[in-house]
Each structure stands twice: as C-alpha cells, then as structure tokens.
XYZ file of C-alpha atoms in Angstrom:
376
model
C 153.311 53.168 82.136
C 150.317 53.421 84.428
C 147.320 55.484 83.042
C 145.341 58.073 84.782
C 141.608 57.281 85.055
C 139.317 59.565 82.866
C 137.465 60.626 85.975
C 140.455 61.253 88.283
C 139.884 64.972 88.320
C 137.566 66.880 86.091
C 135.829 65.260 83.148
C 133.081 65.840 80.544
C 130.595 63.035 79.975
C 129.416 62.923 76.455
C 126.198 61.096 75.801
C 126.483 59.616 72.289
C 122.876 58.411 72.372
C 121.878 62.124 72.778
C 124.026 62.946 69.712
C 122.314 60.329 67.708
C 118.880 61.611 68.792
C 119.630 65.141 67.783
C 121.168 63.914 64.451
C 117.802 62.079 63.729
C 115.905 65.326 64.223
C 117.924 66.738 61.368
C 117.613 63.700 59.219
C 113.876 63.811 59.582
C 113.960 66.882 57.344
C 114.553 64.370 54.458
C 117.753 66.283 53.555
C 121.280 65.185 53.698
C 123.000 66.225 56.991
C 126.325 67.929 57.111
C 127.432 67.563 60.860
C 129.429 70.669 61.966
C 132.129 69.406 64.309
C 134.448 72.459 64.270
C 135.994 73.745 67.606
C 136.566 70.182 68.475
C 132.790 69.365 67.976
C 131.940 72.330 70.104
C 134.019 71.010 72.925
C 132.641 67.538 72.684
C 135.540 65.874 70.897
C 135.592 65.995 67.104
C 137.256 62.609 66.446
C 135.086 60.459 68.793
C 131.848 62.309 67.784
C 132.829 62.199 64.083
C 133.370 58.441 64.020
C 130.148 57.803 65.936
C 128.171 60.131 63.596
C 129.672 58.613 60.523
C 128.338 55.183 61.607
C 124.934 56.637 62.652
C 123.605 58.501 59.596
C 125.700 61.677 58.930
C 126.339 62.509 55.353
C 129.231 64.918 55.562
C 131.102 67.046 58.021
C 132.245 70.607 58.377
C 135.263 72.046 60.271
C 136.853 75.407 60.534
C 140.309 74.658 59.314
C 142.538 72.305 57.426
C 144.449 70.830 60.394
C 141.032 69.759 61.928
C 140.103 68.139 58.682
C 143.392 66.201 58.452
C 142.968 64.973 62.065
C 139.521 63.560 61.171
C 140.958 61.811 58.002
C 143.870 60.326 59.950
C 141.417 59.029 62.512
C 139.599 57.074 59.872
C 136.688 59.315 58.908
C 135.838 58.786 55.155
C 132.799 61.035 54.562
C 133.176 64.373 52.790
C 134.720 67.033 54.942
C 134.198 70.774 54.127
C 136.603 73.410 55.475
C 134.495 76.385 56.173
C 137.433 78.736 56.789
C 140.297 79.914 54.707
C 143.230 77.589 53.589
C 146.236 79.203 51.969
C 146.529 78.066 48.379
C 149.968 76.657 49.061
C 148.186 73.796 50.878
C 146.380 72.644 47.853
C 148.306 69.399 47.881
C 147.110 68.533 51.338
C 143.473 69.295 50.382
C 143.776 66.979 47.396
C 145.631 64.259 49.167
C 143.247 64.020 52.032
C 140.236 64.447 49.880
C 139.116 67.653 51.629
C 136.604 70.074 50.262
C 137.691 73.725 50.487
C 135.361 76.721 50.718
C 135.962 79.275 47.930
C 135.249 82.720 49.391
C 135.941 84.999 46.504
C 137.135 84.957 42.954
C 140.790 85.960 43.590
C 141.227 83.254 46.219
C 139.722 80.758 43.825
C 142.134 81.827 41.080
C 145.062 81.431 43.419
C 144.006 77.915 44.536
C 143.292 77.000 40.878
C 146.826 78.053 39.870
C 148.404 76.096 42.640
C 146.393 72.998 41.815
C 147.358 73.233 38.121
C 151.046 73.748 39.008
C 150.864 70.561 41.143
C 148.705 68.717 38.612
C 146.004 68.007 41.157
C 142.338 68.729 41.537
C 140.817 70.268 44.740
C 137.163 69.707 45.691
C 135.434 72.999 46.398
C 132.213 74.636 47.615
C 131.441 78.275 46.776
C 130.352 80.543 49.724
C 127.727 83.326 48.985
C 127.400 86.279 51.322
C 123.717 86.973 51.418
C 123.650 89.169 54.608
C 126.155 87.961 57.066
C 128.734 90.345 55.607
C 131.495 87.981 56.639
C 133.120 85.592 54.151
C 131.737 84.766 50.731
C 130.884 86.498 47.435
C 128.563 89.350 48.122
C 124.946 88.849 46.875
C 122.819 91.154 48.984
C 121.029 93.155 46.206
C 120.164 92.674 42.598
C 123.447 94.098 41.177
C 125.527 91.991 43.583
C 123.467 88.875 42.761
C 124.183 89.342 39.063
C 127.935 89.700 39.805
C 127.884 86.729 42.092
C 126.508 84.604 39.383
C 129.073 85.702 36.935
C 131.974 85.111 39.416
C 130.435 81.691 40.547
C 130.258 80.570 36.985
C 133.872 81.525 36.321
C 134.873 79.738 39.446
C 133.076 76.549 38.307
C 135.158 76.564 35.258
C 138.513 77.155 36.695
C 141.126 74.342 36.020
C 142.234 72.288 38.935
C 139.104 72.887 40.952
C 136.093 70.599 41.115
C 133.270 72.838 42.364
C 130.541 70.467 43.740
C 128.612 72.801 46.077
C 127.424 76.216 47.100
C 126.153 77.592 50.341
C 125.384 80.557 52.422
C 124.891 81.216 56.191
C 121.712 82.647 57.788
C 122.579 85.184 60.511
C 119.345 85.672 62.213
C 117.363 82.434 61.575
C 117.027 81.988 65.290
C 115.232 85.322 65.716
C 111.496 85.293 64.927
C 111.297 89.020 64.625
C 113.882 88.830 61.767
C 112.000 86.413 59.640
C 111.908 88.889 56.719
C 115.719 89.278 56.707
C 116.095 85.454 56.786
C 113.717 85.253 53.761
C 115.709 87.995 51.907
C 118.880 85.923 52.459
C 117.232 82.752 51.176
C 115.714 84.632 48.194
C 119.206 86.077 47.349
C 120.874 82.690 47.533
C 118.180 81.082 45.372
C 118.527 83.815 42.783
C 122.285 82.999 42.604
C 121.421 79.373 42.145
C 118.903 80.037 39.449
C 121.366 82.184 37.709
C 123.846 79.402 37.573
C 121.127 76.915 36.455
C 120.266 79.210 33.519
C 123.901 79.009 32.556
C 123.882 75.205 32.578
C 125.360 74.738 36.054
C 122.775 72.595 37.838
C 124.784 69.973 39.643
C 125.798 71.781 42.783
C 124.906 70.565 46.242
C 123.323 73.715 47.797
C 122.901 74.145 51.655
C 121.382 77.030 53.503
C 119.839 75.551 56.595
C 121.767 75.801 59.887
C 120.483 74.583 63.152
C 118.000 77.401 63.587
C 116.598 76.746 60.120
C 116.218 73.130 60.845
C 114.303 73.809 63.973
C 112.086 76.380 62.216
C 111.347 73.906 59.388
C 113.006 76.300 56.852
C 114.924 73.525 54.915
C 112.810 72.693 51.903
C 114.603 74.813 49.381
C 117.961 73.046 49.313
C 119.800 69.704 49.121
C 121.545 69.491 52.488
C 121.349 71.000 56.017
C 124.239 71.895 58.354
C 123.612 70.819 61.859
C 125.776 72.584 64.254
C 124.741 73.600 67.823
C 121.602 71.541 67.891
C 123.608 68.466 67.207
C 124.870 68.723 70.790
C 121.393 69.307 72.287
C 121.774 73.085 72.583
C 119.424 75.669 71.176
C 120.502 78.176 68.620
C 118.892 81.150 70.520
C 120.847 80.114 73.665
C 117.706 80.144 75.743
C 117.220 77.453 78.502
C 114.276 75.044 78.132
C 113.004 72.734 80.820
C 111.894 70.371 78.072
C 112.192 70.275 74.356
C 113.036 68.139 71.401
C 116.783 68.223 71.879
C 118.849 66.190 74.360
C 121.996 67.844 75.758
C 125.062 65.715 75.158
C 127.616 67.161 77.620
C 127.724 67.013 81.409
C 130.850 68.583 83.070
C 131.734 66.741 86.334
C 134.495 66.867 89.074
C 135.172 65.554 92.567
C 135.427 66.880 96.102
C 139.111 66.713 96.904
C 139.101 68.418 100.300
C 136.616 69.316 103.118
C 137.175 71.881 105.828
C 135.191 74.081 108.204
C 136.023 77.720 108.320
C 134.815 79.929 111.182
C 132.215 82.632 110.912
C 133.833 85.949 109.604
C 136.498 83.976 107.495
C 136.705 85.024 103.841
C 137.044 82.551 101.017
C 139.270 82.898 97.908
C 141.030 85.554 96.023
C 139.801 89.087 96.526
C 137.932 87.945 99.704
C 134.634 88.221 97.762
C 132.796 85.761 100.079
C 132.696 86.131 103.827
C 131.159 83.265 105.991
C 128.292 84.435 108.142
C 128.540 81.220 110.331
C 130.835 78.208 110.632
C 130.924 77.039 107.047
C 131.701 73.547 105.729
C 133.606 74.163 102.520
C 134.174 71.549 99.758
C 137.117 72.077 97.547
C 136.349 70.839 94.076
C 139.005 69.968 91.433
C 137.703 72.080 88.631
C 138.625 75.680 87.498
C 138.625 78.010 84.636
C 141.515 76.088 83.173
C 139.065 73.193 82.816
C 136.262 75.378 81.267
C 134.429 76.411 84.290
C 134.059 80.196 83.663
C 135.551 82.623 86.211
C 132.530 84.979 85.729
C 130.402 82.330 87.628
C 132.048 83.281 90.944
C 129.536 83.532 93.709
C 126.620 83.153 91.280
C 126.522 79.467 90.405
C 125.414 76.193 92.018
C 126.794 72.601 91.618
C 124.992 69.346 92.308
C 126.374 66.763 94.830
C 124.443 63.665 95.560
C 121.378 65.176 93.859
C 121.394 68.323 96.026
C 122.259 71.915 95.105
C 125.136 73.751 96.807
C 126.296 77.252 96.180
C 129.711 77.927 94.723
C 131.393 80.559 96.879
C 134.549 82.779 96.365
C 136.187 83.440 93.108
C 136.598 80.506 90.665
C 140.234 79.709 90.564
C 142.345 78.293 87.674
C 142.201 74.764 89.174
C 139.628 74.582 91.878
C 136.287 75.932 93.140
C 134.855 76.283 96.621
C 131.389 75.185 97.505
C 129.320 75.741 100.674
C 128.215 72.333 101.816
C 127.319 73.264 105.400
C 124.920 70.949 107.174
C 125.304 68.151 104.549
C 126.813 64.726 104.414
C 128.996 65.574 101.438
C 132.219 63.457 101.697
C 135.672 63.373 100.248
C 135.502 61.933 96.668
C 131.882 62.630 96.025
C 130.979 63.379 92.429
C 130.142 67.003 91.607
C 127.994 67.981 88.605
C 129.314 71.410 87.394
C 126.897 71.953 84.575
C 124.765 69.907 82.177
C 122.809 66.797 83.017
C 120.682 67.491 86.029
C 122.811 70.388 87.177
C 122.913 73.957 85.813
C 122.181 74.036 82.036
C 124.816 75.302 79.702
C 122.247 78.065 78.762
C 121.972 79.062 82.515
C 125.753 79.175 82.683
C 125.916 81.343 79.524
C 123.350 83.815 80.875
C 125.417 84.365 84.011
C 128.604 84.717 82.061
C 126.906 87.035 79.600
C 127.634 84.899 76.457
C 126.067 82.139 74.430
C 125.793 78.355 74.915
C 128.153 77.843 71.890
C 131.034 79.444 73.745
C 130.550 77.697 77.040
C 130.651 74.281 75.413
C 133.552 75.158 73.206
C 135.625 76.490 76.021
C 135.676 73.123 77.863
C 139.498 72.402 77.707
C 141.409 69.280 76.803
C 142.327 69.042 80.524
C 138.676 68.001 81.173
C 138.879 64.460 79.900
C 136.130 63.266 77.570
C 134.256 60.186 78.714
C 131.876 58.840 76.062
C 128.757 56.949 77.083
C 126.095 55.208 74.935
C-alpha cells in the first residue's frame, strides 16, 4: 500500500540535536537525569524521543500512566520508567512484568498494591511521593507534625511485602518564581526532613529526587541524587516566558503547506463569524493546518506565520482543518512551506501568551494528525 509522505499536510519537525543539547544541560548538574516524557513527550513523540534519549545519556524516564510506560517498554526502552500517576492495584502484574516503577501516593494505596503483589507472588518497584506544598498527590509533609507522620508511613511502606521501594520524591510548585524562593526552600527542607527521618531509622538507600526543570535552571539541585527534566528538555522555559536567546534550544517546529491561493475583493469577509473584512483586494493563502492539528483557535486574527522567511498575518477564525493567511503583494505560491510556530516563526511562548495559557499546553496539544518528522 502506498504511504503518505510525512510532510504531505501538517507536520511537526523535532530537532533531536536540540533534545540532546537540553539533556546535556541537566547532566551538567552532576546528577542522574530522569527525562519526563509524559503526554507523548509534551507533544514531541515519546517513543522516538525516549529511544534517542536512552542512547544519549538519560538515566531514567517518567510518564503519567501505565499504558504509556508499557508502550515505551514494547518499543525497546530498557531504562527505569517511573509512573507518576495512579495505577490501580489490580494491574500489579503488568507493573512487575514490564519492570515499571510505580509511585506510592499514600499508605492505603501502598497497602492495596502490596496485597495484590503478594497474592500474585510478584514484586513491584516503587517510589514514595511526598507532598511538601503542592497539595496534590503524595503523603502530606507540610509542617512538623505531618513530617513526623510522613516518616512513619514511609517507613512502613518500605517494609510492606511485595513492594521494593527504591526511591522517594516531591514536586516543587513555584521553583520557577523568584519571589517564591522561601516557599521553595520550605518544600525542600520538608522533604529533606523526611529523608533524614528515614535515615535515622536505617533506611538510607532510596534514590531521592526534588529538582524539576525550574530547579535545574536555578541551580537548586545539590541536595538529592537525581533531577527530573521535563519542559526544559524540549527547549521551553518553565516560566513560559519567551527569550530571544538563552541556554535552551527549542526542539519543535510546526509546519504546513499552502494548498490554495485566491484573491478576494475589498469588502469580502473571511471565515466563520465574518471576523475579518478585507479593506482591499486581498490575496489569501489557504494553509492545511487547523485546531485539529494543534494550532489553537484562540490565535484567530492575532497570529502570524512565516512563508519564505517573511511574516504574514493569519486572518479570520482558525478552522478545524485550515487557516487563512493574508499574502497580498507577495510571490507566495501553491505548495510553499509555512512555519506555524517554533523555529524562526512565532515561539511557542508567544502563542501561549495570545491563547492565555502556558507553553506546556501548546506543545502537548499538537495532535497525532500532525505527523512527527525527526531531524538530527
């Protein structure tokens, strides 16, 4: 059967050399690096990125759910994989079979997973999650009383049959905010207090990880064994602010093609809702990308694209499958490549600011319909 070219319509070019560059920044901390490739590697393609990172210095991976971890294993990835989210205890056999490390978020969950592992005569690798201020998942440890309780529960979890607890971690919620440095320090201190409490009870073999991308970039990584590199791995900054230059190299460029050209007369309106009216005879390029590819509808009438190195305004509402671009007085031709964002076009951060969100979401929402093309 004849195959469709990767760049037949809309595609996301992923620069693997940029991925390696950004990984090396984290490796320069001297710590082991857990590469976070959840959400399909933040839209960049978890399997391809994971296989590349495994060969280029990653020490472990983190994903959100069991199915994503299994996909990585079946693709041939052999490094440790941590599931950050919840996995029902009934899937203990899959965790053990695929050698996947499960996060233990509380004592009751750990007991349930232990019971199932014992019933099946298997052992499940595990890391304990400590909640030091995120108030999301994990054992509460945000004050002295909670820290003491967390030490007690963590010790008991380490001794549960059927579980092999090899690590412990927390997540810093404002490490990307300089004005919140005291809160980040409080989170770190709480985690270290739990670690020291366990060490005083003879448990000193856990791999401990605190540092996320923001902590790595702020050189706040000296106190633990491993760092978790997420958004910065893809060349995007944790505070979602655009930088003309910086240490990171963005890995994704979303591209498409001009599939039709037409000239509409002055006074004609363009697109749903008639939100754009031509003030003169206007040459319109129809581009084969829409919100079903990950080009946000909120960009309507506010964005620009790059064609042959020149900026052109997107006009009218972004459709599910196409956008319209004003290319009046240009030599834009049918089939020309269009840079939607990334690369030398709009940065993902600029897109995020218009949409009213963060760079994480823009990258993660690039859909499977936008084929991934990997470049070295």
